[in-house]
PDB file of C-alpha atoms in Angstrom:
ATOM      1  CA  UNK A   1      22.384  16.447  22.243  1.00  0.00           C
ATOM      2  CA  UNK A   2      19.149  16.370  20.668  1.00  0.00           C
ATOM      3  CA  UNK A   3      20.011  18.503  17.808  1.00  0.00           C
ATOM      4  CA  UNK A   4      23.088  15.731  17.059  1.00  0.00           C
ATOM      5  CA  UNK A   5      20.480  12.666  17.177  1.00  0.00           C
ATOM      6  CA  UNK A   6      18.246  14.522  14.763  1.00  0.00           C
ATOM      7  CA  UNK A   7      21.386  15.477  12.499  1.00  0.00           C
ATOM      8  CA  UNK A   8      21.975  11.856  12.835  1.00  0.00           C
ATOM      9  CA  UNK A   9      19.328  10.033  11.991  1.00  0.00           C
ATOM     10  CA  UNK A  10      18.787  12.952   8.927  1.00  0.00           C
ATOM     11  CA  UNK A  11      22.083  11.577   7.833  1.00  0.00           C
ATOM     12  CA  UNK A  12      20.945   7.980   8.105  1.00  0.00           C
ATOM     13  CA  UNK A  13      17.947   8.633   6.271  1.00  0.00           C
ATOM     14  CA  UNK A  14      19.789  10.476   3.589  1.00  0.00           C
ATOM     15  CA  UNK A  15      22.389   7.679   3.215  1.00  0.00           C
ATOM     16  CA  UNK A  16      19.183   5.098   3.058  1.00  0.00           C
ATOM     17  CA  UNK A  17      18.239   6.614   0.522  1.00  0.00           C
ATOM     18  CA  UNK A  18      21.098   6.927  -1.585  1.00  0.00           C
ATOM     19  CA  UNK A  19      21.684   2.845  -1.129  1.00  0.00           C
ATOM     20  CA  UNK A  20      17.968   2.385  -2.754  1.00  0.00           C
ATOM     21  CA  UNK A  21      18.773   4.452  -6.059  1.00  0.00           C
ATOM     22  CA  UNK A  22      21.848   2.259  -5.895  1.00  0.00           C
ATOM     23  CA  UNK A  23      20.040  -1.125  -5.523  1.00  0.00           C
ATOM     24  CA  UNK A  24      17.429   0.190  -7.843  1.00  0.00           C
ATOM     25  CA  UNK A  25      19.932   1.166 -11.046  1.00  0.00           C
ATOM     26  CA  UNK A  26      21.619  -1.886 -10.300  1.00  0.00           C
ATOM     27  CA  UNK A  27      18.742  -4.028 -10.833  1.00  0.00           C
ATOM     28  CA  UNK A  28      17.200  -1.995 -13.544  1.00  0.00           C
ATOM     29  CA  UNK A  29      20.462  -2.394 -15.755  1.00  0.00           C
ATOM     30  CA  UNK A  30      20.445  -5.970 -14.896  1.00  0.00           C
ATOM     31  CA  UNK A  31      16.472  -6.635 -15.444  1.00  0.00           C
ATOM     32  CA  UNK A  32      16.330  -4.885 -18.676  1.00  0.00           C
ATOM     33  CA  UNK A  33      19.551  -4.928 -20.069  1.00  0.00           C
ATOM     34  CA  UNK A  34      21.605  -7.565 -18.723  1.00  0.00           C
ATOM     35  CA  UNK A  35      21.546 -11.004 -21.577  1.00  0.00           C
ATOM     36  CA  UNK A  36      19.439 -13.518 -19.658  1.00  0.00           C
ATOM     37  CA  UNK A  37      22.589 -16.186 -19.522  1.00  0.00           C
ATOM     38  CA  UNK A  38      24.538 -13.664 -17.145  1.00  0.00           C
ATOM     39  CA  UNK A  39      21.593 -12.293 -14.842  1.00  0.00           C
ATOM     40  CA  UNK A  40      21.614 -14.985 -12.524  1.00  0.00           C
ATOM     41  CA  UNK A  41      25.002 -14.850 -11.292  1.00  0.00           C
ATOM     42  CA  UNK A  42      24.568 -10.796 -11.238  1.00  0.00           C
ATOM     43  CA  UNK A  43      21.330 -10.845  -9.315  1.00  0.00           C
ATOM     44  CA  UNK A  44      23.027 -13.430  -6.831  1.00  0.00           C
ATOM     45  CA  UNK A  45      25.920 -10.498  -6.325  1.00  0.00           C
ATOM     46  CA  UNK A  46      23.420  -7.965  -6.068  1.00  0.00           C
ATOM     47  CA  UNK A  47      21.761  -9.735  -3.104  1.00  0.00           C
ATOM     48  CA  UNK A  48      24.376 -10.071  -1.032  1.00  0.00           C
ATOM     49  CA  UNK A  49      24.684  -6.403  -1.570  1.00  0.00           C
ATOM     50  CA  UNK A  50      20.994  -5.477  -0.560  1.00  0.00           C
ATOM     51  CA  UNK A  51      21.015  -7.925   2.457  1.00  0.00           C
ATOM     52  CA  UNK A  52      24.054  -6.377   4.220  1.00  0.00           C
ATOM     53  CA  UNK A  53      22.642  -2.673   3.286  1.00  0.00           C
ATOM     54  CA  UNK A  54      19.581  -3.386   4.721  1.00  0.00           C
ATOM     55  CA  UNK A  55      20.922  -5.095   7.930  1.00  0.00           C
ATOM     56  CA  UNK A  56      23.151  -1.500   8.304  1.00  0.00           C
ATOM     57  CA  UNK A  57      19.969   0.316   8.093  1.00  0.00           C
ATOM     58  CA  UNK A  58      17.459  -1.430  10.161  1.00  0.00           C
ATOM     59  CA  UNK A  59      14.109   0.350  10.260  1.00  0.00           C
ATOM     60  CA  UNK A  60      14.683   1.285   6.411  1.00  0.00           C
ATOM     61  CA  UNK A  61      10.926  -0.118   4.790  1.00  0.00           C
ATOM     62  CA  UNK A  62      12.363   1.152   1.123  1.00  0.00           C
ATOM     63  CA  UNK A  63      15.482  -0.671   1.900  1.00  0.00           C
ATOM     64  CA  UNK A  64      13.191  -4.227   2.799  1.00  0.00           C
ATOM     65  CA  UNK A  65      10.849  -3.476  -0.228  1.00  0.00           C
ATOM     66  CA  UNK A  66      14.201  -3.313  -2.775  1.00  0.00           C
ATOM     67  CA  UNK A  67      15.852  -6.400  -0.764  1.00  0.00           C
ATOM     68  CA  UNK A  68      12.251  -8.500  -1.478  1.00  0.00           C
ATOM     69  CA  UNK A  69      12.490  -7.128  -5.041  1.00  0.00           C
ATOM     70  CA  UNK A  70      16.060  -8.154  -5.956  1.00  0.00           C
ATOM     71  CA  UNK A  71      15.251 -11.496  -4.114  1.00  0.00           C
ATOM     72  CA  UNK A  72      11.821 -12.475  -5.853  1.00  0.00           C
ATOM     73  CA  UNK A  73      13.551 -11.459  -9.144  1.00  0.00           C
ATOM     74  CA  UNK A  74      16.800 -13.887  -8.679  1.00  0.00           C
ATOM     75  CA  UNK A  75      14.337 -16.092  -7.541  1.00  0.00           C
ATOM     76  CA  UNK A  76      12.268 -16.163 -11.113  1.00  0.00           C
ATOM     77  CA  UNK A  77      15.830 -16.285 -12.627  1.00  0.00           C
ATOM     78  CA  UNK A  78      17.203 -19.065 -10.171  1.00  0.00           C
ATOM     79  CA  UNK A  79      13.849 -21.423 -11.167  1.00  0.00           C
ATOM     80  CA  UNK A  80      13.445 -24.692  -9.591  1.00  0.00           C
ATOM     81  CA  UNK A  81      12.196 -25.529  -5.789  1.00  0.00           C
ATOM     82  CA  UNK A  82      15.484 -23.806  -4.587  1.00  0.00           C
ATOM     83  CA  UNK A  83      14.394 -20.394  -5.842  1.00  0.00           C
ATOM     84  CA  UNK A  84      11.724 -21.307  -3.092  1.00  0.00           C
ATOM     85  CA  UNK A  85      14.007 -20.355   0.103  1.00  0.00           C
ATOM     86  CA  UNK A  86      14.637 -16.701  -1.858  1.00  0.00           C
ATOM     87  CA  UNK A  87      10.835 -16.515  -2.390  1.00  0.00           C
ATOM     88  CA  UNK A  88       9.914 -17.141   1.573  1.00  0.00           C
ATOM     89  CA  UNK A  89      12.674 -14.718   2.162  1.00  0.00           C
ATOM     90  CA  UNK A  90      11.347 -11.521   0.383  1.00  0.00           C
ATOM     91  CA  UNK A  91       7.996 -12.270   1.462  1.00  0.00           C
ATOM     92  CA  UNK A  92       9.422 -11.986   4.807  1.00  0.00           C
ATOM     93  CA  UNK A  93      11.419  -8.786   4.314  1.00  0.00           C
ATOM     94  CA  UNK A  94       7.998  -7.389   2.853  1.00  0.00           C
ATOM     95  CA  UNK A  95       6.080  -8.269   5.348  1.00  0.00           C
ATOM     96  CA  UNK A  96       8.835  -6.467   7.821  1.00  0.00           C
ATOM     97  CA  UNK A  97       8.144  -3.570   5.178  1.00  0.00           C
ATOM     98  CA  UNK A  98       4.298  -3.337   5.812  1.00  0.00           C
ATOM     99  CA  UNK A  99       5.029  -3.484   9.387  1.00  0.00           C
ATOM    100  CA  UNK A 100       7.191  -0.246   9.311  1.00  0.00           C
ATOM    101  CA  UNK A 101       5.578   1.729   6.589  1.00  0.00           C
ATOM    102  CA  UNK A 102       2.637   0.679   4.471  1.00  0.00           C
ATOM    103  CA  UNK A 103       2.644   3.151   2.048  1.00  0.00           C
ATOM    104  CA  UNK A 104       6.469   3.441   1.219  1.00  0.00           C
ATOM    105  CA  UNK A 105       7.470   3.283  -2.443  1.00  0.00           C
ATOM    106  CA  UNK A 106       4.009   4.181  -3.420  1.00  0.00           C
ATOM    107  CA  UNK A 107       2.427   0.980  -1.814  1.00  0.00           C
ATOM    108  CA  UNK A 108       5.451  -1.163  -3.600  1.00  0.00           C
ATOM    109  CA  UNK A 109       5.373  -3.774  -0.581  1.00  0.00           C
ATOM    110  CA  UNK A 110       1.643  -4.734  -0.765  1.00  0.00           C
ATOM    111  CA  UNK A 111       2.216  -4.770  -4.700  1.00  0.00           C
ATOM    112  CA  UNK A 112       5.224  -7.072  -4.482  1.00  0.00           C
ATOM    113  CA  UNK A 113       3.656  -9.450  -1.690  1.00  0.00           C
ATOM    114  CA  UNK A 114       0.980  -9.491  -3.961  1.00  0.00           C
ATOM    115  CA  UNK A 115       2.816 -10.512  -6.664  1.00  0.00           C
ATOM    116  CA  UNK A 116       4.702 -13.196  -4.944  1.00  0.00           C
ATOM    117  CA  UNK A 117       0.721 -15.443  -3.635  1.00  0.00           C
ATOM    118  CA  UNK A 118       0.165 -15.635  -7.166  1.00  0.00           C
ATOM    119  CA  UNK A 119       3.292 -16.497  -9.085  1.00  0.00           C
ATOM    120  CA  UNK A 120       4.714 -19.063  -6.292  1.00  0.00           C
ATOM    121  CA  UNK A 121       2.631 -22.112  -5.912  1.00  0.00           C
ATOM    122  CA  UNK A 122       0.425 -23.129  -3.679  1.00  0.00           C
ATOM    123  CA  UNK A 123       0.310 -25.750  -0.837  1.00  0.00           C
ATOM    124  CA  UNK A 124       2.008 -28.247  -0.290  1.00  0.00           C
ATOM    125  CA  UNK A 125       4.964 -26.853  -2.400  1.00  0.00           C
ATOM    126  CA  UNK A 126       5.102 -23.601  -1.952  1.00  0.00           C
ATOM    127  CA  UNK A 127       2.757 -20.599  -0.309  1.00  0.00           C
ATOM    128  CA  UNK A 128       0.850 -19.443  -3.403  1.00  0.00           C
ATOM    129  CA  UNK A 129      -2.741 -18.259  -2.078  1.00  0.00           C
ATOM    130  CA  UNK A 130      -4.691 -16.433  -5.017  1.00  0.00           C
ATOM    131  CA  UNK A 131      -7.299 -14.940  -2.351  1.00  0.00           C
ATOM    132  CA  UNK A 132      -4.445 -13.189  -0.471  1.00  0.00           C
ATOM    133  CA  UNK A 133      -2.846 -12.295  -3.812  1.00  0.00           C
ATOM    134  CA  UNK A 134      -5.784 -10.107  -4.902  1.00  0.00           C
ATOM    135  CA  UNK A 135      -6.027  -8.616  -1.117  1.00  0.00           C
ATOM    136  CA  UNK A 136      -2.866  -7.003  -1.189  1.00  0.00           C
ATOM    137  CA  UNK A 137      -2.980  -6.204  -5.233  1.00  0.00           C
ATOM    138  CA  UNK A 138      -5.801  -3.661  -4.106  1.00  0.00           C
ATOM    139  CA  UNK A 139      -3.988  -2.741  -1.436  1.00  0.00           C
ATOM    140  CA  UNK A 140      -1.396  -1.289  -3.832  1.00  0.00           C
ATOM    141  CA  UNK A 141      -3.897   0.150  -6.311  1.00  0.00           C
ATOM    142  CA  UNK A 142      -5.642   1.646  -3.329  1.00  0.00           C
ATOM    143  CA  UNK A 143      -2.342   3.754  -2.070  1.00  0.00           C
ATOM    144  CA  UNK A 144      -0.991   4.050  -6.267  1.00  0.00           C
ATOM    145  CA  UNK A 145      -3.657   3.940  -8.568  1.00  0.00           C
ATOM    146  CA  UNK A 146      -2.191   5.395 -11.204  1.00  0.00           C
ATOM    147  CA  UNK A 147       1.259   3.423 -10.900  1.00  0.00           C
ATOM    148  CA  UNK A 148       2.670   1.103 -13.812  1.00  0.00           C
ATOM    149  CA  UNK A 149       3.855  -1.230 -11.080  1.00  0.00           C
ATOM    150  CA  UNK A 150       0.481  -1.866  -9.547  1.00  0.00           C
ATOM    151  CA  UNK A 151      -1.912  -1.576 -12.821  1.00  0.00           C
ATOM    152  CA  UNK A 152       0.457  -3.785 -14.451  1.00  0.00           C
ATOM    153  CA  UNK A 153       0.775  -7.704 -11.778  1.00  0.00           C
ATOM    154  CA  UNK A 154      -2.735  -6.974 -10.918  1.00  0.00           C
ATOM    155  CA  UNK A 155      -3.595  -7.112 -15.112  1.00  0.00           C
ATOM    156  CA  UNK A 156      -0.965  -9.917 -14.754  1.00  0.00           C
ATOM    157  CA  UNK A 157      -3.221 -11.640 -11.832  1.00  0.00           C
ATOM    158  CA  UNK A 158      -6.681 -11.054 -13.847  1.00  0.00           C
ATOM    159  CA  UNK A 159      -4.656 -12.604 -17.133  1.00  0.00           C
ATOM    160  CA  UNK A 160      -3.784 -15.793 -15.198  1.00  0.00           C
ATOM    161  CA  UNK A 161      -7.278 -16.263 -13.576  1.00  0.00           C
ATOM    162  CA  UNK A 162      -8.648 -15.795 -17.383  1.00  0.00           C
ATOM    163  CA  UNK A 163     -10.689 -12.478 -17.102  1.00  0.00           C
ATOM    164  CA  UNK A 164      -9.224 -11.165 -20.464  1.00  0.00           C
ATOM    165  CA  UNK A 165     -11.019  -8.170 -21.072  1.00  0.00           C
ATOM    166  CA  UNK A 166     -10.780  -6.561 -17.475  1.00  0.00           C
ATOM    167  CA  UNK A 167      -6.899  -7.481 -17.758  1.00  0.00           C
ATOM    168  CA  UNK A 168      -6.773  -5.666 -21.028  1.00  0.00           C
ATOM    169  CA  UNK A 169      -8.697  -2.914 -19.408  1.00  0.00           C
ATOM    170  CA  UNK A 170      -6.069  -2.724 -16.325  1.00  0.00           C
ATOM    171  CA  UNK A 171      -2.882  -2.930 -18.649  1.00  0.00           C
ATOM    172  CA  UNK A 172      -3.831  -0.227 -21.039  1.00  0.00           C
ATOM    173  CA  UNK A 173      -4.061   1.891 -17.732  1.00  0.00           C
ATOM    174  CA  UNK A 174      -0.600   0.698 -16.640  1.00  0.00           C
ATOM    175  CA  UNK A 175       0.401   2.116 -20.322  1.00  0.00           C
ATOM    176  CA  UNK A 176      -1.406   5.166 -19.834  1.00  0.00           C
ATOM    177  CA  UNK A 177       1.021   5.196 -16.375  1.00  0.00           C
ATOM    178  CA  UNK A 178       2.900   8.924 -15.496  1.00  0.00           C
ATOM    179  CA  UNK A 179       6.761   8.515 -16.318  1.00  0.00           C
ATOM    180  CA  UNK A 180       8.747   7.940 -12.605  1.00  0.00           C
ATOM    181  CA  UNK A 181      11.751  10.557 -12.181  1.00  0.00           C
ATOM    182  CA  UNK A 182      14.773   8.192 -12.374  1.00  0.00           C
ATOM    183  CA  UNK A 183      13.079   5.428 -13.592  1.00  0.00           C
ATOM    184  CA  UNK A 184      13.418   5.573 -17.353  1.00  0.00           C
ATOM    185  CA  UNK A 185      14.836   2.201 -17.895  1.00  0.00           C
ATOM    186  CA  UNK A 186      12.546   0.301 -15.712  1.00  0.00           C
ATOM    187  CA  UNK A 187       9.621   1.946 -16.959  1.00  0.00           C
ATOM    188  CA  UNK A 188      10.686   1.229 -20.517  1.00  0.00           C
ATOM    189  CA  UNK A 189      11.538  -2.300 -19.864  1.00  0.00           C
ATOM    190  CA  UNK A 190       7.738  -2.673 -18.120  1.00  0.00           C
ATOM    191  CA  UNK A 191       5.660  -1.106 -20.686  1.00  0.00           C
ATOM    192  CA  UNK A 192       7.645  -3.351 -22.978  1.00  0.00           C
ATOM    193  CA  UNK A 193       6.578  -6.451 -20.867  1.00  0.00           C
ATOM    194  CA  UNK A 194       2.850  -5.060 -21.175  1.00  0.00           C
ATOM    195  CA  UNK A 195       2.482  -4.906 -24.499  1.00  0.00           C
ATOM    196  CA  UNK A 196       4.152  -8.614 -24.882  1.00  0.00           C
ATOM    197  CA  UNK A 197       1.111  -9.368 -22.390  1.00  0.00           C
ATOM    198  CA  UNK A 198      -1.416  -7.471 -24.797  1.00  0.00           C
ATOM    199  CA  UNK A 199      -0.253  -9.709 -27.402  1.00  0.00           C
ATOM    200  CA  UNK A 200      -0.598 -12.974 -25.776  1.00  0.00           C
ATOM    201  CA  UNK A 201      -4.249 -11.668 -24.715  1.00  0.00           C
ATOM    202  CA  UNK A 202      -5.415 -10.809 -28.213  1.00  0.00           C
ATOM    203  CA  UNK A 203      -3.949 -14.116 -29.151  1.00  0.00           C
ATOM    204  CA  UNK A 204      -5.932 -15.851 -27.028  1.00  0.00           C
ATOM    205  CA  UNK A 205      -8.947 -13.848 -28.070  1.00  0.00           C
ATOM    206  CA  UNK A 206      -8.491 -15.059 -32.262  1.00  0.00           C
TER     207      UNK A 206
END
């Protein structure tokens, strides 16, 4: 009997798994290569997918980090005080994520709640706190220093609070980022949005 529940839950894990390189390439192709007019209505399909694979694998922290990530995203592409329920909701699911497994996906939860205080405004609208943004940004870079993710929203955060040099510093780490097995479009598609970054920062600095 115990030898079946441990087969089991292997399975489980395995078939986890598979559904977050599914959700992932999904929402790579439509990130980086989907025409911004037909994204929206692709991210919306996309969520409903992530939402009812992550309620059949409850427990799954890589499964709640790619749910918040598909969610934030349609919510930048959604706009508007509406994208503001889809916002709430992947903080949530990250939060859920940090509760099960900190460190899963390389620290992507703390990264991605991160993220989330510092693009989504504050009170009375919305639940934008810069403190807690920076909290859970070092969180990341303190389980992935190295990552492209985590260099590159916490040179995002320093760019928005106007510390221009340290940002520059922090982005041209996020270049210097190893290349993720799998990841080749995403990581393309980043460095891509760093270097557009760069460029608005030496702007600024004429």
């Amino acid at each position: 009997m115990l030898a079946l529940c441990v087969l089991s839950a292997h399975t489980a894990w395995a078939a986890a798994g598979d559904d977050v390189v599914r959700l992932q390439q999904q929402w790579e192709q439509i990130r980086y290569r989907t025409p911004a007019p037909a994204r929206e209505a692709q991210l919306e399909r996309l969520l409903g997918e992530a939402r009812k694979t992550t309620a059949a694998n409850p427990g799954s922290a890589d499964l709640l980090i790619w749910q918040a990530i598909i969610e934030s995203t349609y919510a930048g592409e959604k706009g508007g005080l509406g994208a503001l329920s889809n916002a709430k909701a992947a903080r949530t699911a990250l939060e859920q994520a940090l509760a099960i497994n900190p460190d899963a996906l390389a620290g992507s939860a703390y990264t991605s709640l991160g993220s989330l205080y510092y693009q989504v405004p504050g009170w009375p609208i919305g639940f934008g706190d810069d403190k807690k943004a920076l909290e859970l940004l070092k969180k990341g870079l303190a389980v992935n220093p190295d990552g492209i993710d985590a260099n590159y929203f916490y040179g995002d955060y320093l760019f928005r609070k106007g510390d221009y040099a340290e940002a520059t510093r922090v982005l041209n780490k996020a270049l210097q980022a190893p290349a993720r097995p799998g990841r080749a479009i995403a990581d393309d598609g980043r460095r891509k949005e760093i270097d557009q970054l760069l460029d608005k920062i030496a702007a600024k600095a004429k």
